[in-house]
Amino acid sequence: ELVDLGCDKGSEEEIFQYWAIAYEFLGRFDSSEYVLLQGLKRLPDNVNLRKRLAYAYKRLGNAEKEIFEYENLIDLTPDDLEPLNSLSELYAKVGRYDDQVFVLQRILEIDPNNKNAQGDLAQAFEATGKDPLDIHRRRFEDNPTNYSFGIDLADQLMLAGEEEEAVEVLNKLRRDGGNSGSVTNKLVLQKLATAYSEIDNLELASGAYEKLYDLDPRDFKTILEIVKVNTAIGDYGKAMKWAEESIKTASDNGESFGAKGSVYYAAFQDCRENFPTTNDKIVAALAYNYFKMAEDKGHNRYKRDRIYLENNRDDLVFGQTDWFMLDEDVKRQGSISPKSECYAWVSEPIKKDPSWN
């Protein structure tokens, strides 16, 4: 009656909105729809009335009309994330993935670091049959100074098995990273080292870890990674240098001692003869000793290797019998080091045990 008499002039939004809400409380969403449509004839650009109408269509189960209202809303309020998010969900619900991609791209233009939108966009691209990596590539190409975009792209490339492209992206971040913070630089270097390892370029992986060490010399975990990759390369001398650095950095941590033992053990396995020589046995004994020290400090990762050496001590590990067979001039020195070319990097001796008489 108020409307018919024209008494709503100047208060149209409140009148139609509360009229619609009254019908909602009664569960009469078809009547709420009618009221809101009447109100929008007078106020076609009213955001609140359109939001209530979209809600009415949701309760009526009319997804297409609900979509239509949200499409109107994003034209009226292009930077409002709420209708954009609702529209994205609706497009996915009805299988309109191309339209969902468009909406999600708009969301990311407004909120570039929106993780939910990034994930939904990858799924939407997959549903359309398009490569989800394209969106990550394009975002980084359009924003080459955005480290978050670059790191996200590298992560997605690694997951997709595109490690070489990930390396290119991460190196670009490194080249352009003069003004980035140390945390960002560390993250890029960690990912770069991992990517190099994945493509078996262990020399460059070691280089990345060494740069990471320069940023934080106290992080012995980085040192252990340098030990690991250089052991895998077969550069035992370099691996040993870093293993010793690890012990200096974390002398109470058994993992550092285990890492040093692992360098000796890997070299022993690589260099040994079919019938182990004295040189082989010396290096095996060094490995055994460091594995034992690691266990004494609570690190049991190499326990299996230590037990293997212990169970085959007579054949593999330098001991009393081997000492007895040495020349007298060597015995007088009280210790012995390996002399073969394969163990040229080994400087640590095995000392005579007091029980070897």
PDB file of N, CA and C in Angstrom, residues 240-283:
ATOM      1  N   MET A 240      84.358 -34.108   2.087  1.00  0.00           N
ATOM      2  CA  MET A 240      84.985 -34.228   3.403  1.00  0.00           C
ATOM      3  C   MET A 240      85.255 -32.863   4.021  1.00  0.00           C
ATOM      4  N   LYS A 241      85.685 -31.922   3.192  1.00  0.00           N
ATOM      5  CA  LYS A 241      85.928 -30.558   3.697  1.00  0.00           C
ATOM      6  C   LYS A 241      84.665 -29.995   4.340  1.00  0.00           C
ATOM      7  N   TRP A 242      83.518 -30.200   3.670  1.00  0.00           N
ATOM      8  CA  TRP A 242      82.261 -29.666   4.200  1.00  0.00           C
ATOM      9  C   TRP A 242      81.754 -30.492   5.379  1.00  0.00           C
ATOM     10  N   ALA A 243      82.036 -31.795   5.381  1.00  0.00           N
ATOM     11  CA  ALA A 243      81.647 -32.618   6.531  1.00  0.00           C
ATOM     12  C   ALA A 243      82.370 -32.135   7.787  1.00  0.00           C
ATOM     13  N   GLU A 244      83.640 -31.789   7.632  1.00  0.00           N
ATOM     14  CA  GLU A 244      84.395 -31.272   8.774  1.00  0.00           C
ATOM     15  C   GLU A 244      83.861 -29.907   9.211  1.00  0.00           C
ATOM     16  N   GLU A 245      83.423 -29.105   8.242  1.00  0.00           N
ATOM     17  CA  GLU A 245      82.812 -27.816   8.572  1.00  0.00           C
ATOM     18  C   GLU A 245      81.517 -28.021   9.355  1.00  0.00           C
ATOM     19  N   SER A 246      80.779 -29.067   8.986  1.00  0.00           N
ATOM     20  CA  SER A 246      79.535 -29.375   9.689  1.00  0.00           C
ATOM     21  C   SER A 246      79.802 -29.722  11.153  1.00  0.00           C
ATOM     22  N   ILE A 247      80.860 -30.485  11.389  1.00  0.00           N
ATOM     23  CA  ILE A 247      81.202 -30.851  12.765  1.00  0.00           C
ATOM     24  C   ILE A 247      81.616 -29.617  13.565  1.00  0.00           C
ATOM     25  N   LYS A 248      82.344 -28.701  12.922  1.00  0.00           N
ATOM     26  CA  LYS A 248      82.715 -27.451  13.602  1.00  0.00           C
ATOM     27  C   LYS A 248      81.476 -26.635  13.962  1.00  0.00           C
ATOM     28  N   THR A 249      80.492 -26.647  13.050  1.00  0.00           N
ATOM     29  CA  THR A 249      79.289 -25.835  13.245  1.00  0.00           C
ATOM     30  C   THR A 249      78.346 -26.451  14.263  1.00  0.00           C
ATOM     31  N   ALA A 250      78.250 -27.796  14.251  1.00  0.00           N
ATOM     32  CA  ALA A 250      77.301 -28.485  15.148  1.00  0.00           C
ATOM     33  C   ALA A 250      77.995 -29.688  15.770  1.00  0.00           C
ATOM     34  N   SER A 251      78.942 -29.403  16.658  1.00  0.00           N
ATOM     35  CA  SER A 251      79.779 -30.470  17.217  1.00  0.00           C
ATOM     36  C   SER A 251      79.018 -31.406  18.142  1.00  0.00           C
ATOM     37  N   ASP A 252      77.859 -30.995  18.611  1.00  0.00           N
ATOM     38  CA  ASP A 252      77.071 -31.853  19.502  1.00  0.00           C
ATOM     39  C   ASP A 252      76.021 -32.657  18.749  1.00  0.00           C
ATOM     40  N   ASN A 253      75.957 -32.472  17.447  1.00  0.00           N
ATOM     41  CA  ASN A 253      74.924 -33.133  16.653  1.00  0.00           C
ATOM     42  C   ASN A 253      75.494 -34.370  15.960  1.00  0.00           C
ATOM     43  N   GLY A 254      74.919 -35.516  16.264  1.00  0.00           N
ATOM     44  CA  GLY A 254      75.410 -36.760  15.691  1.00  0.00           C
ATOM     45  C   GLY A 254      75.297 -36.839  14.186  1.00  0.00           C
ATOM     46  N   GLU A 255      74.356 -36.077  13.611  1.00  0.00           N
ATOM     47  CA  GLU A 255      74.168 -36.126  12.161  1.00  0.00           C
ATOM     48  C   GLU A 255      75.422 -35.663  11.423  1.00  0.00           C
ATOM     49  N   SER A 256      76.141 -34.701  11.989  1.00  0.00           N
ATOM     50  CA  SER A 256      77.369 -34.209  11.369  1.00  0.00           C
ATOM     51  C   SER A 256      78.431 -35.307  11.333  1.00  0.00           C
ATOM     52  N   PHE A 257      78.550 -36.067  12.413  1.00  0.00           N
ATOM     53  CA  PHE A 257      79.519 -37.157  12.455  1.00  0.00           C
ATOM     54  C   PHE A 257      79.109 -38.275  11.498  1.00  0.00           C
ATOM     55  N   GLY A 258      77.806 -38.538  11.436  1.00  0.00           N
ATOM     56  CA  GLY A 258      77.327 -39.539  10.492  1.00  0.00           C
ATOM     57  C   GLY A 258      77.611 -39.146   9.057  1.00  0.00           C
ATOM     58  N   ALA A 259      77.479 -37.845   8.757  1.00  0.00           N
ATOM     59  CA  ALA A 259      77.752 -37.369   7.399  1.00  0.00           C
ATOM     60  C   ALA A 259      79.212 -37.590   7.034  1.00  0.00           C
ATOM     61  N   LYS A 260      80.111 -37.327   7.971  1.00  0.00           N
ATOM     62  CA  LYS A 260      81.536 -37.557   7.697  1.00  0.00           C
ATOM     63  C   LYS A 260      81.802 -39.044   7.470  1.00  0.00           C
ATOM     64  N   GLY A 261      81.186 -39.876   8.299  1.00  0.00           N
ATOM     65  CA  GLY A 261      81.325 -41.316   8.091  1.00  0.00           C
ATOM     66  C   GLY A 261      80.788 -41.758   6.747  1.00  0.00           C
ATOM     67  N   SER A 262      79.696 -41.117   6.295  1.00  0.00           N
ATOM     68  CA  SER A 262      79.090 -41.512   5.018  1.00  0.00           C
ATOM     69  C   SER A 262      79.998 -41.187   3.840  1.00  0.00           C
ATOM     70  N   VAL A 263      80.802 -40.121   3.961  1.00  0.00           N
ATOM     71  CA  VAL A 263      81.766 -39.799   2.893  1.00  0.00           C
ATOM     72  C   VAL A 263      82.815 -40.903   2.814  1.00  0.00           C
ATOM     73  N   TYR A 264      83.356 -41.284   3.952  1.00  0.00           N
ATOM     74  CA  TYR A 264      84.336 -42.375   3.969  1.00  0.00           C
ATOM     75  C   TYR A 264      83.728 -43.665   3.419  1.00  0.00           C
ATOM     76  N   TYR A 265      82.506 -43.955   3.828  1.00  0.00           N
ATOM     77  CA  TYR A 265      81.875 -45.215   3.423  1.00  0.00           C
ATOM     78  C   TYR A 265      81.600 -45.237   1.919  1.00  0.00           C
ATOM     79  N   ALA A 266      81.127 -44.111   1.376  1.00  0.00           N
ATOM     80  CA  ALA A 266      80.867 -44.044  -0.065  1.00  0.00           C
ATOM     81  C   ALA A 266      82.162 -44.204  -0.847  1.00  0.00           C
ATOM     82  N   ALA A 267      83.242 -43.579  -0.367  1.00  0.00           N
ATOM     83  CA  ALA A 267      84.536 -43.704  -1.039  1.00  0.00           C
ATOM     84  C   ALA A 267      85.044 -45.142  -0.966  1.00  0.00           C
ATOM     85  N   PHE A 268      84.876 -45.768   0.188  1.00  0.00           N
ATOM     86  CA  PHE A 268      85.271 -47.172   0.343  1.00  0.00           C
ATOM     87  C   PHE A 268      84.544 -48.052  -0.670  1.00  0.00           C
ATOM     88  N   GLN A 269      83.244 -47.866  -0.806  1.00  0.00           N
ATOM     89  CA  GLN A 269      82.474 -48.673  -1.750  1.00  0.00           C
ATOM     90  C   GLN A 269      82.862 -48.389  -3.196  1.00  0.00           C
ATOM     91  N   ASP A 270      83.238 -47.149  -3.469  1.00  0.00           N
ATOM     92  CA  ASP A 270      83.602 -46.751  -4.826  1.00  0.00           C
ATOM     93  C   ASP A 270      85.003 -47.233  -5.208  1.00  0.00           C
ATOM     94  N   CYS A 271      85.931 -47.203  -4.260  1.00  0.00           N
ATOM     95  CA  CYS A 271      87.343 -47.454  -4.562  1.00  0.00           C
ATOM     96  C   CYS A 271      87.802 -48.879  -4.258  1.00  0.00           C
ATOM     97  N   ARG A 272      87.076 -49.605  -3.469  1.00  0.00           N
ATOM     98  CA  ARG A 272      87.550 -50.893  -2.959  1.00  0.00           C
ATOM     99  C   ARG A 272      87.808 -51.908  -4.065  1.00  0.00           C
ATOM    100  N   GLU A 273      88.768 -52.767  -3.795  1.00  0.00           N
ATOM    101  CA  GLU A 273      89.042 -53.907  -4.670  1.00  0.00           C
ATOM    102  C   GLU A 273      88.099 -55.051  -4.296  1.00  0.00           C
ATOM    103  N   ASN A 274      88.032 -56.058  -5.174  1.00  0.00           N
ATOM    104  CA  ASN A 274      87.194 -57.223  -4.859  1.00  0.00           C
ATOM    105  C   ASN A 274      87.610 -57.845  -3.528  1.00  0.00           C
ATOM    106  N   PHE A 275      88.909 -57.922  -3.318  1.00  0.00           N
ATOM    107  CA  PHE A 275      89.428 -58.336  -2.018  1.00  0.00           C
ATOM    108  C   PHE A 275      90.050 -57.090  -1.394  1.00  0.00           C
ATOM    109  N   PRO A 276      89.375 -56.499  -0.416  1.00  0.00           N
ATOM    110  CA  PRO A 276      89.797 -55.197   0.105  1.00  0.00           C
ATOM    111  C   PRO A 276      91.269 -55.157   0.502  1.00  0.00           C
ATOM    112  N   THR A 277      91.923 -54.081   0.064  1.00  0.00           N
ATOM    113  CA  THR A 277      93.324 -53.849   0.395  1.00  0.00           C
ATOM    114  C   THR A 277      93.424 -53.177   1.761  1.00  0.00           C
ATOM    115  N   THR A 278      94.663 -53.011   2.201  1.00  0.00           N
ATOM    116  CA  THR A 278      94.884 -52.289   3.456  1.00  0.00           C
ATOM    117  C   THR A 278      94.310 -50.878   3.380  1.00  0.00           C
ATOM    118  N   ASN A 279      94.515 -50.221   2.237  1.00  0.00           N
ATOM    119  CA  ASN A 279      93.964 -48.871   2.064  1.00  0.00           C
ATOM    120  C   ASN A 279      92.443 -48.874   2.216  1.00  0.00           C
ATOM    121  N   ASP A 280      91.787 -49.843   1.568  1.00  0.00           N
ATOM    122  CA  ASP A 280      90.329 -49.941   1.666  1.00  0.00           C
ATOM    123  C   ASP A 280      89.892 -50.125   3.118  1.00  0.00           C
ATOM    124  N   LYS A 281      90.596 -50.995   3.811  1.00  0.00           N
ATOM    125  CA  LYS A 281      90.216 -51.301   5.188  1.00  0.00           C
ATOM    126  C   LYS A 281      90.399 -50.098   6.123  1.00  0.00           C
ATOM    127  N   ILE A 282      91.437 -49.300   5.852  1.00  0.00           N
ATOM    128  CA  ILE A 282      91.641 -48.098   6.671  1.00  0.00           C
ATOM    129  C   ILE A 282      90.453 -47.154   6.529  1.00  0.00           C
ATOM    130  N   VAL A 283      90.012 -46.943   5.291  1.00  0.00           N
ATOM    131  CA  VAL A 283      88.893 -46.030   5.051  1.00  0.00           C
ATOM    132  C   VAL A 283      87.604 -46.604   5.633  1.00  0.00           C
TER     133      VAL A 283
END
